[in-house]
Amino acid sequence: MPAETIEHKSPAVSVIIVSYQSGPTLAPCLERLAAQTFRDFETILIDNASTDGAPQAAAKAHPWVDFVEAGANLGFAAGNNFAIRRAKGRWLVLLNPDAYAEPDWLAELMAGVARHPEVKSFASLQLSADQPGRLDGAGDNVTSAGIPFRGGYGRKIPADLPEGEVFSACGAAMLIDRALFLEAGGFDERYFCYCEDVDLGYRLRLYGQPTLLLPKAKVAHVGSASTGVRSDFSIFHGSRNRVWTFLKNTPGWLLPVTLPLHVAVTAGLLLLHWRRGDVAPAIRGIRAALKREDLDHVMADRRAIQAKRKVSPGAILRVMSIDPAAFVGRRFVIRKWRGPRSAGA
C-alpha cells in the first residue's frame, strides 16, 4: 500500500495532482500511481471545482488518495501551492492528471536522488500519449531571447537519451525538494497556469540550483487535456506569462542585451498566430503582461528575485539555448552534468 495508509510515518514523497475537468484521464492516472513499484508515497488530489464528477469518482475508487475540493478554480499554480501546504514528504512530485506513469517512474526518480544527492530538482522524460514513438518533452529549455520551450517535443524518441542537465523541469511530471520549493516561493499564483514551471525553474537557476533530466523516469502525457491545445485560454496565458517570466528573471546586463531579441521573436510569434488565425488572444496576453498595475508587481518581484541571485548573468546564458529561435525545431538541450560547481560557474 502507498505510504499514506501507514500511520505515524511521514512518506518520502508527496505526489501532487491538481485536477480540473480532467474527464477520462484522471482514473488511469491514479491507476498507474497505484501500480508503482516504489511505495513510500502519499497522493494529494486537489480539485479545482470540476463539474464532470471525475475527481469524486476517482477518489471513491482510490480511498488511499487524500482528496480535497478547493471550492473554486485556483489554477495550476495556486492549486499546487495549496496542496503542497498539506504535503508531508521530503520530496514533492508534481503530476498532471493526464500523465500516465510507468510502473518504475517513482523508483527511477528516487534512484536519481540517490545518485545525485547534491541536486534537488529533477525532470522526467515525457512521452506522447497520443503519438506512439514521439516525445512530449525532455526537460524545459529557454532561448537567449527568453522564449521557453519543451526540449524534443514532437520528435522521435531517441534510442539512447542521456541523463543530464536541462534548464528546468516541466511541471507535468517533476520532482523537487519540498524545502527548496517553499524557499523559492513556490509557483507565482498570478500566472494561474502556463509558464509557472519555467518561472520556478528560472528562479532555481538564479539561486544556483540545477535541474537534471532522468530519462529512465517516464510518463506518457496527453497535454492540455483540460484547457485545449491552442485554445484562446492557453494562448492568452502563455503569451502573458512568457513576458512576465522574461522580465522577472533575466538577470543583470542580460536583460537589456536580450530585450531586442525578445521583442523581435515575440513579433515573429504574433505573425505566426496571425497566419493561424488566433492572434487576438496572443495580443490580449501581451497587453495584459504590460498592464501598469500587474507590471508594477512583476518588477517588484524582479527586484526581490535578483537580490537573492547567486549566479552571474553569464552563467545563466551558458545554460540557455543560444539560438534565439531554437524553439522552432524543439531541439534537445541536455548538458553533461559535471557536479555542483558547474551550476553557478
mmCIF file of C-alpha atoms in Angstrom:
data_model
loop_
_atom_site.group_PDB
_atom_site.id
_atom_site.type_symbol
_atom_site.label_atom_id
_atom_site.label_comp_id
_atom_site.label_asym_id
_atom_site.label_seq_id
_atom_site.Cartn_x
_atom_site.Cartn_y
_atom_site.Cartn_z
ATOM 1 C CA MET A 1 0.000 0.000 0.000
ATOM 2 C CA PRO A 2 1.180 3.605 -0.537
ATOM 3 C CA ALA A 3 2.778 5.264 2.443
ATOM 4 C CA GLU A 4 -0.211 7.455 3.249
ATOM 5 C CA THR A 5 -2.007 4.381 4.659
ATOM 6 C CA ILE A 6 0.720 3.916 7.277
ATOM 7 C CA GLU A 7 0.037 5.914 10.444
ATOM 8 C CA HIS A 8 2.643 7.966 12.307
ATOM 9 C CA LYS A 9 5.129 7.862 9.441
ATOM 10 C CA SER A 10 5.904 10.675 7.059
ATOM 11 C CA PRO A 11 6.264 9.458 3.477
ATOM 12 C CA ALA A 12 9.402 10.035 1.471
ATOM 13 C CA VAL A 13 7.377 11.506 -1.402
ATOM 14 C CA SER A 14 4.187 13.532 -1.732
ATOM 15 C CA VAL A 15 2.589 13.204 -5.166
ATOM 16 C CA ILE A 16 0.515 16.288 -6.007
ATOM 17 C CA ILE A 17 -2.227 16.203 -8.647
ATOM 18 C CA VAL A 18 -4.332 19.253 -9.499
ATOM 19 C CA SER A 19 -7.442 18.382 -11.472
ATOM 20 C CA TYR A 20 -9.909 20.480 -13.424
ATOM 21 C CA GLN A 21 -12.396 18.924 -15.832
ATOM 22 C CA SER A 22 -9.946 16.019 -16.145
ATOM 23 C CA GLY A 23 -12.633 13.713 -17.504
ATOM 24 C CA PRO A 24 -11.390 10.285 -18.570
ATOM 25 C CA THR A 25 -7.674 10.889 -17.872
ATOM 26 C CA LEU A 26 -7.735 11.091 -14.073
ATOM 27 C CA ALA A 27 -8.777 7.488 -13.391
ATOM 28 C CA PRO A 28 -5.937 5.892 -15.427
ATOM 29 C CA CYS A 29 -3.503 8.433 -13.956
ATOM 30 C CA LEU A 30 -4.330 7.191 -10.450
ATOM 31 C CA GLU A 31 -4.345 3.559 -11.552
ATOM 32 C CA ARG A 32 -0.773 3.993 -12.804
ATOM 33 C CA LEU A 33 0.184 5.544 -9.465
ATOM 34 C CA ALA A 34 -1.332 2.610 -7.593
ATOM 35 C CA ALA A 35 0.892 0.274 -9.606
ATOM 36 C CA GLN A 36 4.186 1.993 -8.690
ATOM 37 C CA THR A 37 6.992 -0.284 -7.529
ATOM 38 C CA PHE A 38 8.200 2.455 -5.145
ATOM 39 C CA ARG A 39 5.623 2.543 -2.346
ATOM 40 C CA ASP A 40 6.730 5.186 0.156
ATOM 41 C CA PHE A 41 4.487 7.982 -1.073
ATOM 42 C CA GLU A 42 1.247 9.802 -0.367
ATOM 43 C CA THR A 43 -1.047 11.221 -3.036
ATOM 44 C CA ILE A 44 -2.843 14.537 -2.654
ATOM 45 C CA LEU A 45 -5.541 15.276 -5.219
ATOM 46 C CA ILE A 46 -6.814 18.863 -5.351
ATOM 47 C CA ASP A 47 -9.880 19.501 -7.481
ATOM 48 C CA ASN A 48 -10.437 22.998 -8.845
ATOM 49 C CA ALA A 49 -14.251 22.926 -8.811
ATOM 50 C CA SER A 50 -14.697 20.460 -11.669
ATOM 51 C CA THR A 51 -18.254 19.777 -12.791
ATOM 52 C CA ASP A 52 -17.621 16.477 -14.609
ATOM 53 C CA GLY A 53 -17.650 14.298 -11.476
ATOM 54 C CA ALA A 54 -14.321 12.696 -12.426
ATOM 55 C CA PRO A 55 -12.361 13.617 -9.262
ATOM 56 C CA GLN A 56 -15.101 12.469 -6.910
ATOM 57 C CA ALA A 57 -15.396 9.136 -8.760
ATOM 58 C CA ALA A 58 -11.621 8.681 -8.817
ATOM 59 C CA ALA A 59 -11.273 9.459 -5.110
ATOM 60 C CA LYS A 60 -14.042 6.976 -4.283
ATOM 61 C CA ALA A 61 -12.301 4.284 -6.349
ATOM 62 C CA HIS A 62 -8.943 5.017 -4.692
ATOM 63 C CA PRO A 63 -9.535 5.675 -0.974
ATOM 64 C CA TRP A 64 -5.785 5.959 -0.330
ATOM 65 C CA VAL A 65 -5.876 9.337 -2.090
ATOM 66 C CA ASP A 66 -6.087 12.456 0.076
ATOM 67 C CA PHE A 67 -8.866 14.221 -1.836
ATOM 68 C CA VAL A 68 -9.514 17.929 -1.297
ATOM 69 C CA GLU A 69 -12.060 20.090 -3.077
ATOM 70 C CA ALA A 70 -10.716 23.614 -3.491
ATOM 71 C CA GLY A 71 -14.198 25.097 -3.921
ATOM 72 C CA ALA A 72 -13.070 27.289 -6.821
ATOM 73 C CA ASN A 73 -10.803 27.092 -9.849
ATOM 74 C CA LEU A 74 -7.479 28.094 -8.311
ATOM 75 C CA GLY A 75 -5.496 27.321 -11.449
ATOM 76 C CA PHE A 76 -2.428 25.109 -11.692
ATOM 77 C CA ALA A 77 -0.096 27.439 -9.776
ATOM 78 C CA ALA A 78 -2.253 28.171 -6.732
ATOM 79 C CA GLY A 79 -3.716 24.657 -6.753
ATOM 80 C CA ASN A 80 -0.264 23.116 -6.392
ATOM 81 C CA ASN A 81 0.760 25.633 -3.738
ATOM 82 C CA PHE A 82 -2.403 24.807 -1.780
ATOM 83 C CA ALA A 83 -1.785 21.064 -1.982
ATOM 84 C CA ILE A 84 1.884 21.364 -1.093
ATOM 85 C CA ARG A 85 0.970 23.051 2.193
ATOM 86 C CA ARG A 86 -0.683 19.726 3.120
ATOM 87 C CA ALA A 87 2.240 17.603 1.973
ATOM 88 C CA LYS A 88 4.283 15.603 4.472
ATOM 89 C CA GLY A 89 7.001 14.205 2.203
ATOM 90 C CA ARG A 90 10.590 15.439 1.990
ATOM 91 C CA TRP A 91 10.224 15.254 -1.796
ATOM 92 C CA LEU A 92 7.400 16.672 -3.916
ATOM 93 C CA VAL A 93 6.322 15.044 -7.145
ATOM 94 C CA LEU A 94 4.043 17.138 -9.351
ATOM 95 C CA LEU A 95 1.961 15.083 -11.761
ATOM 96 C CA ASN A 96 -0.634 16.237 -14.255
ATOM 97 C CA PRO A 97 -3.936 14.322 -14.238
ATOM 98 C CA ASP A 98 -3.364 13.487 -17.918
ATOM 99 C CA ALA A 99 0.068 11.937 -17.308
ATOM 100 C CA TYR A 100 0.392 8.155 -17.060
ATOM 101 C CA ALA A 101 3.431 6.951 -15.144
ATOM 102 C CA GLU A 102 5.445 3.851 -15.961
ATOM 103 C CA PRO A 103 5.447 1.378 -13.014
ATOM 104 C CA ASP A 104 9.049 2.247 -12.105
ATOM 105 C CA TRP A 105 8.635 6.021 -12.544
ATOM 106 C CA LEU A 106 8.878 6.947 -8.865
ATOM 107 C CA ALA A 107 11.591 4.347 -8.336
ATOM 108 C CA GLU A 108 13.679 5.886 -11.118
ATOM 109 C CA LEU A 109 13.157 9.391 -9.727
ATOM 110 C CA MET A 110 14.325 8.292 -6.287
ATOM 111 C CA ALA A 111 17.255 6.410 -7.813
ATOM 112 C CA GLY A 112 18.263 9.717 -9.400
ATOM 113 C CA VAL A 113 18.076 11.373 -5.984
ATOM 114 C CA ALA A 114 20.400 8.701 -4.607
ATOM 115 C CA ARG A 115 22.891 9.120 -7.485
ATOM 116 C CA HIS A 116 22.900 12.915 -7.230
ATOM 117 C CA PRO A 117 22.498 13.924 -3.574
ATOM 118 C CA GLU A 118 23.676 17.442 -4.451
ATOM 119 C CA VAL A 119 20.707 18.032 -6.796
ATOM 120 C CA LYS A 120 17.219 18.976 -5.602
ATOM 121 C CA SER A 121 15.223 19.307 -8.829
ATOM 122 C CA PHE A 122 14.614 16.605 -11.445
ATOM 123 C CA ALA A 123 12.711 16.324 -14.731
ATOM 124 C CA SER A 124 11.014 13.212 -16.089
ATOM 125 C CA LEU A 125 11.044 12.033 -19.689
ATOM 126 C CA GLN A 126 7.593 12.721 -21.111
ATOM 127 C CA LEU A 127 6.349 10.525 -23.939
ATOM 128 C CA SER A 128 3.413 11.454 -26.125
ATOM 129 C CA ALA A 129 0.307 9.556 -25.049
ATOM 130 C CA ASP A 130 -1.343 10.225 -28.422
ATOM 131 C CA GLN A 131 1.587 9.626 -30.781
ATOM 132 C CA PRO A 132 3.450 6.396 -30.025
ATOM 133 C CA GLY A 133 7.172 6.719 -30.605
ATOM 134 C CA ARG A 134 7.117 10.505 -30.151
ATOM 135 C CA LEU A 135 8.252 12.677 -27.262
ATOM 136 C CA ASP A 136 6.160 15.100 -25.270
ATOM 137 C CA GLY A 137 9.307 16.594 -23.784
ATOM 138 C CA ALA A 138 12.772 16.056 -22.318
ATOM 139 C CA GLY A 139 13.006 18.930 -19.879
ATOM 140 C CA ASP A 140 12.234 22.605 -20.447
ATOM 141 C CA ASN A 141 14.646 24.969 -22.140
ATOM 142 C CA VAL A 142 14.895 28.746 -22.586
ATOM 143 C CA THR A 143 16.421 30.518 -25.573
ATOM 144 C CA SER A 144 18.694 33.550 -25.387
ATOM 145 C CA ALA A 145 15.614 35.590 -26.355
ATOM 146 C CA GLY A 146 13.872 34.406 -23.204
ATOM 147 C CA ILE A 147 11.460 32.086 -25.008
ATOM 148 C CA PRO A 148 10.747 28.806 -23.155
ATOM 149 C CA PHE A 149 10.144 25.538 -24.976
ATOM 150 C CA ARG A 150 9.921 21.853 -24.179
ATOM 151 C CA GLY A 151 13.008 20.051 -25.460
ATOM 152 C CA GLY A 152 12.344 17.375 -28.062
ATOM 153 C CA TYR A 153 8.574 17.982 -28.188
ATOM 154 C CA GLY A 154 7.081 16.011 -31.076
ATOM 155 C CA ARG A 155 10.376 14.387 -32.045
ATOM 156 C CA LYS A 156 11.012 10.671 -32.361
ATOM 157 C CA ILE A 157 12.118 9.043 -29.141
ATOM 158 C CA PRO A 158 15.904 8.586 -29.365
ATOM 159 C CA ALA A 159 17.325 5.117 -28.827
ATOM 160 C CA ASP A 160 19.596 6.399 -26.057
ATOM 161 C CA LEU A 161 18.835 9.734 -24.416
ATOM 162 C CA PRO A 162 21.485 10.806 -21.890
ATOM 163 C CA GLU A 163 20.893 11.723 -18.282
ATOM 164 C CA GLY A 164 21.993 15.313 -17.884
ATOM 165 C CA GLU A 165 21.323 18.934 -17.048
ATOM 166 C CA VAL A 166 18.367 20.847 -18.518
ATOM 167 C CA PHE A 167 17.310 24.424 -17.875
ATOM 168 C CA SER A 168 14.249 23.468 -15.836
ATOM 169 C CA ALA A 169 11.639 20.766 -15.276
ATOM 170 C CA CYS A 170 8.191 20.588 -16.837
ATOM 171 C CA GLY A 171 5.536 20.742 -14.127
ATOM 172 C CA ALA A 172 3.600 17.862 -15.684
ATOM 173 C CA ALA A 173 5.950 15.319 -14.065
ATOM 174 C CA MET A 174 8.716 16.738 -11.900
ATOM 175 C CA LEU A 175 10.446 16.035 -8.580
ATOM 176 C CA ILE A 176 11.646 18.768 -6.248
ATOM 177 C CA ASP A 177 12.816 19.054 -2.672
ATOM 178 C CA ARG A 178 9.900 20.413 -0.643
ATOM 179 C CA ALA A 179 12.054 22.780 1.424
ATOM 180 C CA LEU A 180 13.593 24.197 -1.760
ATOM 181 C CA PHE A 181 10.177 24.698 -3.369
ATOM 182 C CA LEU A 182 8.977 26.647 -0.343
ATOM 183 C CA GLU A 183 12.234 28.597 -0.010
ATOM 184 C CA ALA A 184 11.957 29.662 -3.663
ATOM 185 C CA GLY A 185 8.432 30.923 -3.047
ATOM 186 C CA GLY A 186 6.550 28.166 -4.858
ATOM 187 C CA PHE A 187 4.631 28.929 -8.015
ATOM 188 C CA ASP A 188 3.674 32.517 -8.835
ATOM 189 C CA GLU A 189 -0.093 32.389 -8.381
ATOM 190 C CA ARG A 190 -0.698 35.379 -10.667
ATOM 191 C CA TYR A 191 0.269 33.126 -13.573
ATOM 192 C CA PHE A 192 -2.795 30.917 -12.950
ATOM 193 C CA CYS A 193 -1.379 28.365 -15.410
ATOM 194 C CA TYR A 194 1.246 28.069 -18.174
ATOM 195 C CA CYS A 195 4.925 29.003 -17.754
ATOM 196 C CA GLU A 196 4.725 28.868 -13.957
ATOM 197 C CA ASP A 197 7.032 25.840 -14.025
ATOM 198 C CA VAL A 198 9.605 27.653 -16.194
ATOM 199 C CA ASP A 199 9.359 30.674 -13.902
ATOM 200 C CA LEU A 200 10.063 28.480 -10.872
ATOM 201 C CA GLY A 201 12.898 26.693 -12.671
ATOM 202 C CA TYR A 202 14.431 30.018 -13.694
ATOM 203 C CA ARG A 203 14.413 31.171 -10.076
ATOM 204 C CA LEU A 204 16.096 27.935 -9.031
ATOM 205 C CA ARG A 205 18.769 28.624 -11.649
ATOM 206 C CA LEU A 206 19.318 32.125 -10.305
ATOM 207 C CA TYR A 207 19.702 30.688 -6.806
ATOM 208 C CA GLY A 208 22.339 28.216 -8.020
ATOM 209 C CA GLN A 209 20.097 25.138 -8.082
ATOM 210 C CA PRO A 210 20.366 22.951 -11.222
ATOM 211 C CA THR A 211 17.802 20.555 -12.696
ATOM 212 C CA LEU A 212 18.652 17.111 -14.067
ATOM 213 C CA LEU A 213 16.704 15.093 -16.627
ATOM 214 C CA LEU A 214 16.241 11.441 -15.646
ATOM 215 C CA PRO A 215 15.326 9.748 -18.952
ATOM 216 C CA LYS A 216 14.513 6.403 -17.317
ATOM 217 C CA ALA A 217 11.746 8.066 -15.275
ATOM 218 C CA LYS A 218 8.967 8.010 -17.875
ATOM 219 C CA VAL A 219 5.381 9.191 -18.127
ATOM 220 C CA ALA A 220 3.039 9.313 -21.109
ATOM 221 C CA HIS A 221 1.479 12.775 -21.286
ATOM 222 C CA VAL A 222 -1.678 13.789 -23.139
ATOM 223 C CA GLY A 223 -1.119 17.549 -22.726
ATOM 224 C CA SER A 224 -3.708 20.355 -22.494
ATOM 225 C CA ALA A 225 -6.438 17.832 -21.742
ATOM 226 C CA SER A 226 -8.360 20.384 -19.665
ATOM 227 C CA THR A 227 -7.616 23.649 -21.470
ATOM 228 C CA GLY A 228 -7.248 22.540 -25.083
ATOM 229 C CA VAL A 229 -4.314 22.764 -27.458
ATOM 230 C CA ARG A 230 -4.017 26.267 -28.962
ATOM 231 C CA SER A 231 -7.196 27.388 -27.251
ATOM 232 C CA ASP A 232 -7.737 31.104 -26.655
ATOM 233 C CA PHE A 233 -7.228 30.382 -22.953
ATOM 234 C CA SER A 234 -3.839 28.712 -23.404
ATOM 235 C CA ILE A 235 -2.614 31.280 -25.952
ATOM 236 C CA PHE A 236 -3.584 34.221 -23.721
ATOM 237 C CA HIS A 237 -1.952 32.829 -20.585
ATOM 238 C CA GLY A 238 1.092 31.517 -22.418
ATOM 239 C CA SER A 239 1.705 34.875 -24.126
ATOM 240 C CA ARG A 240 1.231 36.916 -20.965
ATOM 241 C CA ASN A 241 3.224 34.657 -18.666
ATOM 242 C CA ARG A 242 6.112 34.316 -21.117
ATOM 243 C CA VAL A 243 6.660 38.106 -20.946
ATOM 244 C CA TRP A 244 6.424 38.108 -17.159
ATOM 245 C CA THR A 245 8.938 35.265 -16.879
ATOM 246 C CA PHE A 246 11.411 37.133 -19.081
ATOM 247 C CA LEU A 247 11.082 40.426 -17.189
ATOM 248 C CA LYS A 248 11.159 38.903 -13.693
ATOM 249 C CA ASN A 249 14.098 36.593 -14.089
ATOM 250 C CA THR A 250 16.532 37.713 -16.801
ATOM 251 C CA PRO A 251 19.494 38.855 -14.676
ATOM 252 C CA GLY A 252 21.624 41.978 -14.761
ATOM 253 C CA TRP A 253 23.115 43.010 -18.105
ATOM 254 C CA LEU A 254 21.450 40.044 -19.808
ATOM 255 C CA LEU A 255 18.074 41.836 -19.723
ATOM 256 C CA PRO A 256 18.979 44.891 -21.848
ATOM 257 C CA VAL A 257 21.157 42.774 -24.135
ATOM 258 C CA THR A 258 18.425 40.235 -24.881
ATOM 259 C CA LEU A 259 15.399 42.568 -24.786
ATOM 260 C CA PRO A 260 15.625 43.395 -28.530
ATOM 261 C CA LEU A 261 15.768 39.650 -29.285
ATOM 262 C CA HIS A 262 12.751 39.017 -27.078
ATOM 263 C CA VAL A 263 10.752 41.756 -28.814
ATOM 264 C CA ALA A 264 11.755 40.514 -32.271
ATOM 265 C CA VAL A 265 10.894 36.894 -31.547
ATOM 266 C CA THR A 266 7.620 37.922 -29.921
ATOM 267 C CA ALA A 267 6.754 39.855 -33.088
ATOM 268 C CA GLY A 268 7.547 36.752 -35.123
ATOM 269 C CA LEU A 269 5.292 34.658 -32.903
ATOM 270 C CA LEU A 270 2.484 37.165 -33.357
ATOM 271 C CA LEU A 271 2.904 36.851 -37.112
ATOM 272 C CA LEU A 272 2.666 33.084 -36.776
ATOM 273 C CA HIS A 273 -0.524 33.434 -34.729
ATOM 274 C CA TRP A 274 -1.919 35.806 -37.368
ATOM 275 C CA ARG A 275 -1.297 33.217 -40.071
ATOM 276 C CA ARG A 276 -3.044 30.593 -37.933
ATOM 277 C CA GLY A 277 -5.997 32.882 -37.262
ATOM 278 C CA ASP A 278 -5.546 33.035 -33.481
ATOM 279 C CA VAL A 279 -3.601 36.271 -32.999
ATOM 280 C CA ALA A 280 -6.268 38.041 -30.899
ATOM 281 C CA PRO A 281 -5.680 36.129 -27.621
ATOM 282 C CA ALA A 282 -1.902 36.451 -28.089
ATOM 283 C CA ILE A 283 -2.210 40.240 -28.392
ATOM 284 C CA ARG A 284 -4.503 40.345 -25.359
ATOM 285 C CA GLY A 285 -1.962 38.329 -23.416
ATOM 286 C CA ILE A 286 0.920 40.668 -24.223
ATOM 287 C CA ARG A 287 -1.190 43.716 -23.408
ATOM 288 C CA ALA A 288 -2.148 42.137 -20.091
ATOM 289 C CA ALA A 289 1.517 41.451 -19.336
ATOM 290 C CA LEU A 290 2.318 45.139 -19.773
ATOM 291 C CA LYS A 291 -0.697 46.485 -17.882
ATOM 292 C CA ARG A 292 0.648 49.044 -15.436
ATOM 293 C CA GLU A 293 -0.660 47.550 -12.186
ATOM 294 C CA ASP A 294 0.454 43.999 -12.994
ATOM 295 C CA LEU A 295 3.761 45.188 -14.427
ATOM 296 C CA ASP A 296 4.491 47.020 -11.175
ATOM 297 C CA HIS A 297 4.012 43.716 -9.309
ATOM 298 C CA VAL A 298 6.261 41.905 -11.776
ATOM 299 C CA MET A 299 9.047 44.446 -11.428
ATOM 300 C CA ALA A 300 8.772 44.346 -7.637
ATOM 301 C CA ASP A 301 9.149 40.569 -7.872
ATOM 302 C CA ARG A 302 12.144 41.097 -10.122
ATOM 303 C CA ARG A 303 13.892 43.229 -7.525
ATOM 304 C CA ALA A 304 13.285 40.616 -4.828
ATOM 305 C CA ILE A 305 14.431 37.724 -7.033
ATOM 306 C CA GLN A 306 17.567 39.463 -8.266
ATOM 307 C CA ALA A 307 18.502 40.490 -4.727
ATOM 308 C CA LYS A 308 18.817 36.773 -3.871
ATOM 309 C CA ARG A 309 20.643 35.810 -7.079
ATOM 310 C CA LYS A 310 23.766 33.694 -6.545
ATOM 311 C CA VAL A 311 24.977 33.193 -10.122
ATOM 312 C CA SER A 312 26.188 35.571 -12.815
ATOM 313 C CA PRO A 313 24.238 36.549 -15.952
ATOM 314 C CA GLY A 314 26.938 34.769 -17.937
ATOM 315 C CA ALA A 315 26.246 31.524 -16.062
ATOM 316 C CA ILE A 316 22.567 31.794 -16.986
ATOM 317 C CA LEU A 317 23.384 32.485 -20.622
ATOM 318 C CA ARG A 318 25.598 29.390 -20.755
ATOM 319 C CA VAL A 319 22.716 27.081 -19.817
ATOM 320 C CA MET A 320 20.329 28.687 -22.309
ATOM 321 C CA SER A 321 19.846 27.753 -25.941
ATOM 322 C CA ILE A 322 21.986 30.428 -27.604
ATOM 323 C CA ASP A 323 19.950 30.341 -30.814
ATOM 324 C CA PRO A 324 17.030 32.712 -30.057
ATOM 325 C CA ALA A 325 14.759 30.621 -32.320
ATOM 326 C CA ALA A 326 15.814 27.189 -31.014
ATOM 327 C CA PHE A 327 12.189 26.533 -30.074
ATOM 328 C CA VAL A 328 11.307 26.204 -33.773
ATOM 329 C CA GLY A 329 12.971 22.800 -34.022
ATOM 330 C CA ARG A 330 12.201 21.799 -30.417
ATOM 331 C CA ARG A 331 15.846 20.877 -30.000
ATOM 332 C CA PHE A 332 17.271 18.728 -27.247
ATOM 333 C CA VAL A 333 19.385 20.762 -24.869
ATOM 334 C CA ILE A 334 20.831 18.289 -22.378
ATOM 335 C CA ARG A 335 24.242 19.066 -20.952
ATOM 336 C CA LYS A 336 26.584 16.638 -19.271
ATOM 337 C CA TRP A 337 26.309 17.018 -15.526
ATOM 338 C CA ARG A 338 29.694 17.920 -14.074
ATOM 339 C CA GLY A 339 28.724 18.365 -10.458
ATOM 340 C CA PRO A 340 27.597 21.261 -8.279
ATOM 341 C CA ARG A 341 30.499 23.559 -9.164
ATOM 342 C CA SER A 342 29.240 23.896 -12.757
ATOM 343 C CA ALA A 343 25.788 25.007 -11.629
ATOM 344 C CA GLY A 344 26.848 28.510 -10.643
ATOM 345 C CA ALA A 345 30.039 28.916 -12.640
#
